[in-house]
CSV table of C-alpha atoms and ligand atoms in Angstrom, one decimal:
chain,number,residue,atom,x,y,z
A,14,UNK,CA,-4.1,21.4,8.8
A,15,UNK,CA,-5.0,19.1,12.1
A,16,UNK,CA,-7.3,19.6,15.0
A,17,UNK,CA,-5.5,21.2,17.5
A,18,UNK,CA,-4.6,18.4,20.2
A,19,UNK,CA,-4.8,15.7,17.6
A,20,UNK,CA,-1.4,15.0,16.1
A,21,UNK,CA,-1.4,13.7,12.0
A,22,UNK,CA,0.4,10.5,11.4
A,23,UNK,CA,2.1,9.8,8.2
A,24,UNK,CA,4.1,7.1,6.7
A,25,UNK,CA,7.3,7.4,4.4
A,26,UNK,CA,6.9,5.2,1.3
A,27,UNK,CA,9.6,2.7,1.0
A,28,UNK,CA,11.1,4.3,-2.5
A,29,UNK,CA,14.5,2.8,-1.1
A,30,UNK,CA,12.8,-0.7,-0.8
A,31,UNK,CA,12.6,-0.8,3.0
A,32,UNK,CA,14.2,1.6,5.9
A,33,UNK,CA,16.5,-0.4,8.0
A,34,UNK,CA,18.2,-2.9,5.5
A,35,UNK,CA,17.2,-6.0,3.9
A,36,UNK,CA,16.7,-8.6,6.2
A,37,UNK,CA,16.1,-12.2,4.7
A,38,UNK,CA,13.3,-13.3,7.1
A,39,UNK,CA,11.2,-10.6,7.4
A,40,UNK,CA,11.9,-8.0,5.1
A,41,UNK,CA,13.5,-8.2,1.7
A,42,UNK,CA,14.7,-5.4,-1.0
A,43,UNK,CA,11.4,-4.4,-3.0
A,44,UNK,CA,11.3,-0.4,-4.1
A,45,UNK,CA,7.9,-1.6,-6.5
A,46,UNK,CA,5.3,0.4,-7.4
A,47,UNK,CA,3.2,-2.0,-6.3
A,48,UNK,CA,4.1,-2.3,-2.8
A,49,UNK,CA,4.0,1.2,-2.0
A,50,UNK,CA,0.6,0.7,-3.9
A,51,UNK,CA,-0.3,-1.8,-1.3
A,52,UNK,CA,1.0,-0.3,1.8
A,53,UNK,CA,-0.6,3.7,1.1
A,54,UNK,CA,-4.1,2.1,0.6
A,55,UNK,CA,-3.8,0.0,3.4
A,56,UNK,CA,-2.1,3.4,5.5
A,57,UNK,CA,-5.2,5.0,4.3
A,58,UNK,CA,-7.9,2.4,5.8
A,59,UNK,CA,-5.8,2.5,9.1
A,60,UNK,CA,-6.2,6.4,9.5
A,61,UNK,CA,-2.8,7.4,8.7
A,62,UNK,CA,-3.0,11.3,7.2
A,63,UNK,CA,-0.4,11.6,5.1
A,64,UNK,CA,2.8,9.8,3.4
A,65,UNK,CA,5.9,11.1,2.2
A,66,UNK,CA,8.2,9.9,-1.2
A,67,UNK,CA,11.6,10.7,-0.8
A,68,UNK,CA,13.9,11.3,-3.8
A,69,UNK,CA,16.7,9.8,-5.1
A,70,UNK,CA,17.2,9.2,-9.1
A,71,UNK,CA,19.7,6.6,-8.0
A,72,UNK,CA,19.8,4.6,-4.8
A,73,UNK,CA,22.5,6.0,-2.3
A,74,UNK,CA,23.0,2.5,-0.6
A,75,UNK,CA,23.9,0.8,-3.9
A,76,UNK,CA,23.5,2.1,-7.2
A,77,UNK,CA,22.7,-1.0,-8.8
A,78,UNK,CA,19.3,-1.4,-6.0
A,79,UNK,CA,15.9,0.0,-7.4
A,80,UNK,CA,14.9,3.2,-6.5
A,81,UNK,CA,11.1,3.9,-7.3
A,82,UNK,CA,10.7,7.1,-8.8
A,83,UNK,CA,9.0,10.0,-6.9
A,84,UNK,CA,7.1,12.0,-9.2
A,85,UNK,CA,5.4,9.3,-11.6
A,86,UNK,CA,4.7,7.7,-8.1
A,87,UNK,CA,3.5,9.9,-6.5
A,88,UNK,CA,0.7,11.4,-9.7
A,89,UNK,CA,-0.5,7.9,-9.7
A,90,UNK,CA,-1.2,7.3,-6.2
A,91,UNK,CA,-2.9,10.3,-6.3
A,92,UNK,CA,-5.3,8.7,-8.4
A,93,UNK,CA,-6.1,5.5,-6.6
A,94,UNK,CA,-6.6,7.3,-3.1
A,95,UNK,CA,-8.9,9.5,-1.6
A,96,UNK,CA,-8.8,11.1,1.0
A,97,UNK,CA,-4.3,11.2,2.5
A,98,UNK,CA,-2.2,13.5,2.1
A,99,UNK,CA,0.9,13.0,-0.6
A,100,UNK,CA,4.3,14.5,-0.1
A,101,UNK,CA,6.7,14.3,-2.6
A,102,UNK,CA,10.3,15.8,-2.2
A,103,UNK,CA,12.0,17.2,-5.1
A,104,UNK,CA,15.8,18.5,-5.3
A,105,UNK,CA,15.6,21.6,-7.2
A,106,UNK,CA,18.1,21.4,-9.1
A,107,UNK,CA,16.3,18.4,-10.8
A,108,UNK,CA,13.9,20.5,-12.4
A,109,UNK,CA,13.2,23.7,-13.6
A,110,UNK,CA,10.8,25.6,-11.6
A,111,UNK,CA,8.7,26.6,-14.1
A,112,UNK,CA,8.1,23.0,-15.2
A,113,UNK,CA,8.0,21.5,-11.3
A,114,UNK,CA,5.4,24.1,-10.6
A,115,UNK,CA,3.2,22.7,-13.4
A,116,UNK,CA,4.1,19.0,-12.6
A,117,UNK,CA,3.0,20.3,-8.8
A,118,UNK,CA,-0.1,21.3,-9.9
A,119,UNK,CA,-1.2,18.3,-12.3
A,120,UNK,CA,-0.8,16.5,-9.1
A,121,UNK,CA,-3.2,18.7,-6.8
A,122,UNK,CA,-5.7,18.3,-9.7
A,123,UNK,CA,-5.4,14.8,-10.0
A,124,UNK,CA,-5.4,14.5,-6.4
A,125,UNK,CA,-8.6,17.0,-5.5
A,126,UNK,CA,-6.2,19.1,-3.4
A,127,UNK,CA,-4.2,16.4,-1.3
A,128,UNK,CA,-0.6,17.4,-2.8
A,129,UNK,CA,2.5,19.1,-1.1
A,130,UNK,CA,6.4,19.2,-1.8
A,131,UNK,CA,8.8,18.8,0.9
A,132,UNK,CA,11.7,21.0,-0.5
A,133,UNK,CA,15.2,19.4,-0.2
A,134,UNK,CA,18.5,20.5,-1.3
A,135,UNK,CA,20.5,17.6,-1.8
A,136,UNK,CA,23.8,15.7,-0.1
A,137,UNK,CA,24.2,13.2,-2.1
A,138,UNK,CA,26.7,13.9,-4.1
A,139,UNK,CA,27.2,10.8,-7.4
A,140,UNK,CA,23.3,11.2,-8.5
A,141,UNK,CA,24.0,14.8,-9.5
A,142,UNK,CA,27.4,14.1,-10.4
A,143,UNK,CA,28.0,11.2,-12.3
A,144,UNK,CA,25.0,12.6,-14.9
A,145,UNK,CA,27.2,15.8,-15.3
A,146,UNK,CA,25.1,18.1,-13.0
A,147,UNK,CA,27.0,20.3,-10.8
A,148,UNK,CA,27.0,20.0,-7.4
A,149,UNK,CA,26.7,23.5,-6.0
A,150,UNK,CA,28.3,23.8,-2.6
A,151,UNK,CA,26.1,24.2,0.7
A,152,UNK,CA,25.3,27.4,0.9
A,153,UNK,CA,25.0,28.4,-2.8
A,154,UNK,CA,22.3,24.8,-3.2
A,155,UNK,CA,20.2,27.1,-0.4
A,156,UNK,CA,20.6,30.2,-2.6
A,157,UNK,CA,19.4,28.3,-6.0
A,158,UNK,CA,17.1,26.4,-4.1
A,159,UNK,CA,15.3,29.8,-2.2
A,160,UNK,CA,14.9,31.5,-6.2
A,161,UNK,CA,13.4,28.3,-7.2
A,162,UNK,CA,11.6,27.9,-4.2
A,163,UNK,CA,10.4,32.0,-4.8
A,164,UNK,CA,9.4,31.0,-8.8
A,165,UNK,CA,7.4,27.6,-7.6
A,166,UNK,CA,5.1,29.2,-4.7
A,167,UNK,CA,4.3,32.1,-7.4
A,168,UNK,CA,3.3,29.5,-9.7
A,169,UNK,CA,1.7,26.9,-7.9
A,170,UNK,CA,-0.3,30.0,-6.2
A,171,UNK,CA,-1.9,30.9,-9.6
A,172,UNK,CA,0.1,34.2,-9.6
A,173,UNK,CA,1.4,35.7,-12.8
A,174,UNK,CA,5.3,35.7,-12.1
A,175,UNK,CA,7.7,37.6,-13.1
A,176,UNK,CA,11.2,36.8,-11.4
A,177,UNK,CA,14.2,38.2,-12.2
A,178,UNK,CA,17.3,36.5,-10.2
A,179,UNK,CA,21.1,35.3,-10.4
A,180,UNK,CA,19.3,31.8,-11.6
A,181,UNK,CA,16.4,32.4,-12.6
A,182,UNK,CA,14.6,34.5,-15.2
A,183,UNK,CA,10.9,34.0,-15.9
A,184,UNK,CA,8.4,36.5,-17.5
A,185,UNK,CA,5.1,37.1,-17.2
A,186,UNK,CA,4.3,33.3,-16.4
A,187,UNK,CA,1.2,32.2,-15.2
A,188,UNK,CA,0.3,28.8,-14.7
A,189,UNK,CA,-3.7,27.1,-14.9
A,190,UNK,CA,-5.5,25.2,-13.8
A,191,UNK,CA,-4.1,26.6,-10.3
A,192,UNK,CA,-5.7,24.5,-7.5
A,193,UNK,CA,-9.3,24.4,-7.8
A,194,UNK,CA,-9.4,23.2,-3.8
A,195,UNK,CA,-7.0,26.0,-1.7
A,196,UNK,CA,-4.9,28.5,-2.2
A,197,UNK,CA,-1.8,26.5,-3.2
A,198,UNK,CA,-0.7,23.0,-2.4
A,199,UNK,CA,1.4,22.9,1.0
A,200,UNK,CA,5.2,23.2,0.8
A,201,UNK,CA,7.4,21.5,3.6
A,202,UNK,CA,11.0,22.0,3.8
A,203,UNK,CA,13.7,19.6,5.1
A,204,UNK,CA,17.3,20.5,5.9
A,205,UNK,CA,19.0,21.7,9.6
A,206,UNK,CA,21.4,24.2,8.2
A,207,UNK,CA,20.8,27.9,8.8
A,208,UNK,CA,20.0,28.3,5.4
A,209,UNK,CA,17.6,25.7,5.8
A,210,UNK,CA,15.6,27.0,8.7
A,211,UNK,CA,15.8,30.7,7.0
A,212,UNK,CA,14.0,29.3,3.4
A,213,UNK,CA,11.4,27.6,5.6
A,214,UNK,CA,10.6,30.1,8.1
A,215,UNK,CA,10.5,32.7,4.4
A,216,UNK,CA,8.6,30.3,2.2
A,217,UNK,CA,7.5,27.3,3.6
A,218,UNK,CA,4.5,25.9,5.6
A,219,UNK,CA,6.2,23.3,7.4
A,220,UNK,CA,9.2,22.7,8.9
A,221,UNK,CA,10.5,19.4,8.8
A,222,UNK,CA,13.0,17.9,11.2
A,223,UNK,CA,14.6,14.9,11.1
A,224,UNK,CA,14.0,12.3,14.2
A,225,UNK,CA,16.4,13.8,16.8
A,226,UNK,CA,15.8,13.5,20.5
A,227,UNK,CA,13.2,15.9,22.1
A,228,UNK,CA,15.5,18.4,23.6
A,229,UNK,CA,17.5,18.6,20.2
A,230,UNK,CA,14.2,19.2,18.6
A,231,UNK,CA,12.6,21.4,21.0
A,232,UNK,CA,16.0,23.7,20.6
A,233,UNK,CA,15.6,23.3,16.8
A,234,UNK,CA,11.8,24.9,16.7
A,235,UNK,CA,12.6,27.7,19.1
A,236,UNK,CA,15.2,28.4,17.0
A,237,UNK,CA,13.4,28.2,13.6
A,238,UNK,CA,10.1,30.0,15.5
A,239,UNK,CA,11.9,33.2,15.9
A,240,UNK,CA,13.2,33.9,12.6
A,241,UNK,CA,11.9,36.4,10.4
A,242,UNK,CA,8.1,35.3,8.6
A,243,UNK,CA,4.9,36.9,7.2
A,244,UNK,CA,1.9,34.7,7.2
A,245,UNK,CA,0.7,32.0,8.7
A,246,UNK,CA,3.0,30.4,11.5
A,247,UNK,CA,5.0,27.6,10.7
A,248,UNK,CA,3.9,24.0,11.8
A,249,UNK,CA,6.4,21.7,12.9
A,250,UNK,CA,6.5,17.8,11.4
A,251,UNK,CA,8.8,14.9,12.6
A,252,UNK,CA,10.4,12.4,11.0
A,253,UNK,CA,11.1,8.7,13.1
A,254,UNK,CA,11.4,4.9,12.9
A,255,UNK,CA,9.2,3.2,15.2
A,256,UNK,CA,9.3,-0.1,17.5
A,257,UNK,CA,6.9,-0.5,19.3
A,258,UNK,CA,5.6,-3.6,21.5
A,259,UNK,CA,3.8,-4.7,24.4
A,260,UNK,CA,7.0,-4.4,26.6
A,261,UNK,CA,10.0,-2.2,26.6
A,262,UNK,CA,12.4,-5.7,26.8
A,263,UNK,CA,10.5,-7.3,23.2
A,264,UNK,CA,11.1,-3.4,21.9
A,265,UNK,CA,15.0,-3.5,22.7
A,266,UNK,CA,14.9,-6.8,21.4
A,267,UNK,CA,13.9,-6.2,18.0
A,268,UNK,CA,16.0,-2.9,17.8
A,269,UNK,CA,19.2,-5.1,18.3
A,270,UNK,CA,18.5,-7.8,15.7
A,271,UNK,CA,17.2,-4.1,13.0
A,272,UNK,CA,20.8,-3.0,14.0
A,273,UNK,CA,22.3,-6.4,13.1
A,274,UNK,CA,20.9,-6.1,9.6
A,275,UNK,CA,21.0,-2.3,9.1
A,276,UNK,CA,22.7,-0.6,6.3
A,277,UNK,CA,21.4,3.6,7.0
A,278,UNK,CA,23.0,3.4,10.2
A,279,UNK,CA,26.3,2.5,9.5
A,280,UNK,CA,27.1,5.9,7.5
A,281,UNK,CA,30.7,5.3,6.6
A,282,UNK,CA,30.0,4.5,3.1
A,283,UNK,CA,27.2,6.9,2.7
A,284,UNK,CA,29.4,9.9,4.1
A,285,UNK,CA,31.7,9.2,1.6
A,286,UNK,CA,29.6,10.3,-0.8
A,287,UNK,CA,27.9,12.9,1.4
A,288,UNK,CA,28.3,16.6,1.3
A,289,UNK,CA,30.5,17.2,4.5
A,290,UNK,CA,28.7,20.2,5.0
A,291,UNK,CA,25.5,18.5,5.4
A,292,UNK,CA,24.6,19.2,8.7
A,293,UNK,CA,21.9,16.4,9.1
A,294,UNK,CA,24.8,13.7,8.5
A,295,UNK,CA,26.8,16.0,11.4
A,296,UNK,CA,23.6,15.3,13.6
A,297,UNK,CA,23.3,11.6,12.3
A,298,UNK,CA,27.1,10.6,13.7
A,299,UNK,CA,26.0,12.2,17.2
A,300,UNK,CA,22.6,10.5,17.1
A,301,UNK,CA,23.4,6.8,16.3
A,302,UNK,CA,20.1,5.1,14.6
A,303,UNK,CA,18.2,2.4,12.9
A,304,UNK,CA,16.2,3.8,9.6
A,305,UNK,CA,17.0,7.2,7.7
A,306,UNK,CA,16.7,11.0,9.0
A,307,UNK,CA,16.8,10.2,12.9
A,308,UNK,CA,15.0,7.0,12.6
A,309,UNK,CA,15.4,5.9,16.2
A,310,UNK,CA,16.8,8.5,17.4
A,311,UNK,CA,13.6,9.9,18.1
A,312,UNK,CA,13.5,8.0,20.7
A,313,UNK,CA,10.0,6.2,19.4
A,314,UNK,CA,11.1,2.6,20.9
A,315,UNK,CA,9.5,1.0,23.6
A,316,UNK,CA,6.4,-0.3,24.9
A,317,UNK,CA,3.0,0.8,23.2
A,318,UNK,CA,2.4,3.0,26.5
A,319,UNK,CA,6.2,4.6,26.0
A,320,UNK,CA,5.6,5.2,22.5
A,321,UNK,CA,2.4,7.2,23.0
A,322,UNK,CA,3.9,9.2,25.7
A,323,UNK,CA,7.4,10.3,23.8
A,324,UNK,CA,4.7,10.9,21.2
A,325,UNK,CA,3.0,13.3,23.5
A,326,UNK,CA,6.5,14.7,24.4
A,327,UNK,CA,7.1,16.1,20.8
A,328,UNK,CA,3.4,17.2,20.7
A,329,UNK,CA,4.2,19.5,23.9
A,330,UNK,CA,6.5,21.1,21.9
A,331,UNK,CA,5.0,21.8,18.8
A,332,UNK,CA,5.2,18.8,16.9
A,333,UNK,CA,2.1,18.3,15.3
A,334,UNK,CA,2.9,16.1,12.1
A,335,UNK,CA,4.7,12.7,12.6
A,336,UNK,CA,5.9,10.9,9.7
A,337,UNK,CA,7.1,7.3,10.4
A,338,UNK,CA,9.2,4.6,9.1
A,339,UNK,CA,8.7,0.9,10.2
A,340,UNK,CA,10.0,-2.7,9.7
A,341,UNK,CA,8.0,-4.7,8.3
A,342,UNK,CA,6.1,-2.2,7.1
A,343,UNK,CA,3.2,-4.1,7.0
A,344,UNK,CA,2.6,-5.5,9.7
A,345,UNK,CA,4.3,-2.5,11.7
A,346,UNK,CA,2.3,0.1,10.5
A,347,UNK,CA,-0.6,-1.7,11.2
A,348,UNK,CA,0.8,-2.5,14.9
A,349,UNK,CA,1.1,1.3,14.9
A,350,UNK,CA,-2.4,2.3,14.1
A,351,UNK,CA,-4.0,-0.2,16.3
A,352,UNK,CA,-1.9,0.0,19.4
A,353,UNK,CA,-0.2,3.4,19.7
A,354,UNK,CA,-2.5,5.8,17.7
A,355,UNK,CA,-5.8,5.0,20.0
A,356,UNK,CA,-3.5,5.6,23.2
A,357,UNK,CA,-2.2,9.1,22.0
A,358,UNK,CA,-5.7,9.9,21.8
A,359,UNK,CA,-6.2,9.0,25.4
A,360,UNK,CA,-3.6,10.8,26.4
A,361,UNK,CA,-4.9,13.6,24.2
A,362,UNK,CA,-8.8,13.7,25.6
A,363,UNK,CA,-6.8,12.8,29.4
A,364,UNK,CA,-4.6,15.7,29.0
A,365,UNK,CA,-7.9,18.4,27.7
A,366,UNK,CA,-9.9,17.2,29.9
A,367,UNK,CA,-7.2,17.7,32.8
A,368,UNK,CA,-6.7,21.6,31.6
A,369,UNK,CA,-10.4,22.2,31.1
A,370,UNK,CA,-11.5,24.4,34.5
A,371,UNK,CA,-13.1,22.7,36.9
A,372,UNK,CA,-17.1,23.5,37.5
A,373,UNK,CA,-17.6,23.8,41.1
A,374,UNK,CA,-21.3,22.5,41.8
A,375,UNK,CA,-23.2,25.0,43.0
A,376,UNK,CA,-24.5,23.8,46.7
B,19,LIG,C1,12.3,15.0,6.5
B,19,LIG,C2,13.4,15.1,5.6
B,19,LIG,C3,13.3,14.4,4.3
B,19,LIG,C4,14.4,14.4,3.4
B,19,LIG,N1,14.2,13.8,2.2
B,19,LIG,C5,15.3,13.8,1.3
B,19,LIG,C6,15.1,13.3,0.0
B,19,LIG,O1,14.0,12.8,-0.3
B,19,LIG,N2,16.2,13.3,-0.8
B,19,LIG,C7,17.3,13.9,-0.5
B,19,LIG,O2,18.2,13.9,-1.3
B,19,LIG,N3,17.5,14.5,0.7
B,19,LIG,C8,16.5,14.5,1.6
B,19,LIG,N4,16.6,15.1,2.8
B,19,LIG,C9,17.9,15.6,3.2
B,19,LIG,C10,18.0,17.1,2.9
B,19,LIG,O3,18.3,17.2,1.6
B,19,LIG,C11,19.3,17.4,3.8
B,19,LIG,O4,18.8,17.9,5.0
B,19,LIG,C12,20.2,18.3,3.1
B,19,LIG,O5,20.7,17.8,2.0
B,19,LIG,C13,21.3,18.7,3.9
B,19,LIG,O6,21.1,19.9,4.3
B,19,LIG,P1,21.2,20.5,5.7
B,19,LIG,O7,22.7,20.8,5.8
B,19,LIG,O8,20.4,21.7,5.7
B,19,LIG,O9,20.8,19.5,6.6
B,19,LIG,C14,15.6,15.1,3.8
B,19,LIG,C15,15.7,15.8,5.0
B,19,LIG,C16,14.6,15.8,5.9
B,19,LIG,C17,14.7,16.5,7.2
């Protein structure tokens, strides 16, 4: 997936039309196509390795904002880029896992083998809803969602499947093309709850936590690192909304006037609407932040130099996929890739060369 040592870096699409509220002077509402266009070619020129699109049918800050839609996205940006990875989330409920697996697998053809799902099992609760779609409590959306999860890595393996379940039935099914580039696209799963960490230690390749401070997320891994799995091991990704600057004071700075403008991180109207039992929104009251899933929380404010160490931090224990949200995008991510990404590679080549063993000269 990565060198070992060299973290990936990965951007999340602004489908919600930006990640810390609209903010007049710098960074308005705008969930088009052709900005996430703009900003995922640009991503890819800068070196970033990969970019998430979340999903939502409907916007959960306001209903009435646009929400770009993940799928359609997502196939098409697979055709004007080359060479980064595309993430796209799906809610299982949303689709039937004999037809995701083939929408899956359009995608890794289009994209010569650069697709992946992140697997999520929904909290918010109007989008299913209001469209007459029930709402399965917590524990029985893990349950539907680990059958459809079992159905779509069949498929989306090139398996025939047959799969009988309490949701699912599906005979001799086989899907083709299957991917003509690996095994099977890569499936990341995103959720806190035990039944979260179960399906992705059972069927996923990558676990992926929201942007919670190191010690939170070193205590998540360990505890999602000892469960039950055949295969491959898991690998660990990060979610986080960075500021970074040339000093910790202009860092602080702008995190005040994001926190002016925010709308993720005040959650009183979004909990409303929220599945109480969603334990990510249980984290996010004890975590305040600016941006969504962690966001700063992470702990990814500061100077360049800080930013690149905390980075460091999360690679030390196991991190080794970080997937960022920014405002301005723009002009953030490019900050991003030209100030912090070179200096985690210092630290990186500082840090190998430190371990390497020392050659004595021989006198
Ligand atoms: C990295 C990440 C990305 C997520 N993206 C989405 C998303 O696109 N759409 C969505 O409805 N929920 C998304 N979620 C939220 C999960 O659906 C959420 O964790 C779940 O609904 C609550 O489950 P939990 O109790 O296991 O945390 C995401 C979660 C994580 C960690």
């Amino acid at each position: 997936m990565n060198q070992p040592g060299i973290p990936r870096f990965g951007i999340w699409l602004p489908v919600y039309g930006n990640w810390a509220g609209t903010d007049p002077g710098r960074e308005r509402h705008d969930a088009s196509f052709d900005r996430s266009r703009r900003l995922l070619l640009e991503a890819e020129e800068l070196g970033f390795e990969t970019a998430l699109l979340a999903e939502h049918i409907i916007n959960p800050l306001d209903n009435n904002l646009d929400q770009l839609e993940t799928w359609t996205a997502t196939a098409a940006l697979a055709a004007l880029t080359s060479k980064i990875e595309l993430i796209a989330a799906v809610k299982p409920t949303l689709f039937h896992p004999v037809v995701l697996a083939k929408l899956a697998l359009g995608i890794e053809e289009i994209s010569g083998g650069r697709f992946a799902i992140n697997l999520v099992n929904a909290w918010y609760r109007p989008e299913l809803e209001r469209a007459g779609i029930r709402f399965a409590e917590h524990d029985e959306r893990y349950a539907y969602g680990r059958e459809w999860l079992q159905v779509v890595r069949g498929l989306i393996s090139g398996a025939r499947v047959n799969f009988s379940g309490k949701y699912f039935n599906v005979t001799d099914y086989t899907l083709r093309p299957a991917s003509r580039h690996r095994a099977r696209p890569r499936i990341y799963v995103g959720g806190e709850s035990e039944p979260a960490r179960n399906l992705a230690a059972e069927l996923g390749d990558v676990f992926f936590n929201n942007g919670w401070p190191v010690g939170q997320i070193r205590a998540n891994i360990a505890d999602v690192a000892r469960r039950p799995r055949s295969g491959a091991p898991l690998r660990f990704a990060l979610s986080a909304f960075v500021i970074a600057r040339e000093t910790e004071e202009e860092a602080q700075e702008v995190e005040h006037e994001l926190a002016r403008v925010g709308q993720f991180q005040d959650l009183t109207h979004l909990l409303g609407s929220a599945d109480p039992k969603a334990v990510m929104f249980q984290s996010a009251r004890k975590y305040p932040h600016i941006g969504t899933n962690g966001g700063t929380a992470a702990g990814l404010v500061g100077s360049y130099d800080q930013v690149a160490q905390r980075i460091l931090a999360f690679q030390e224990i196991g991190i080794d996929t970080f997937v960022l949200q920014f405002q301005p995008f723009d002009e953030e991510q490019r900050r991003f890739a030209h100030e912090v990404i070179p200096r985690v590679h210092r630290l990186n080549r500082f840090q190998a060369v430190s371990a390497a063993p020392v050659a004595l000269a021989a006198g």
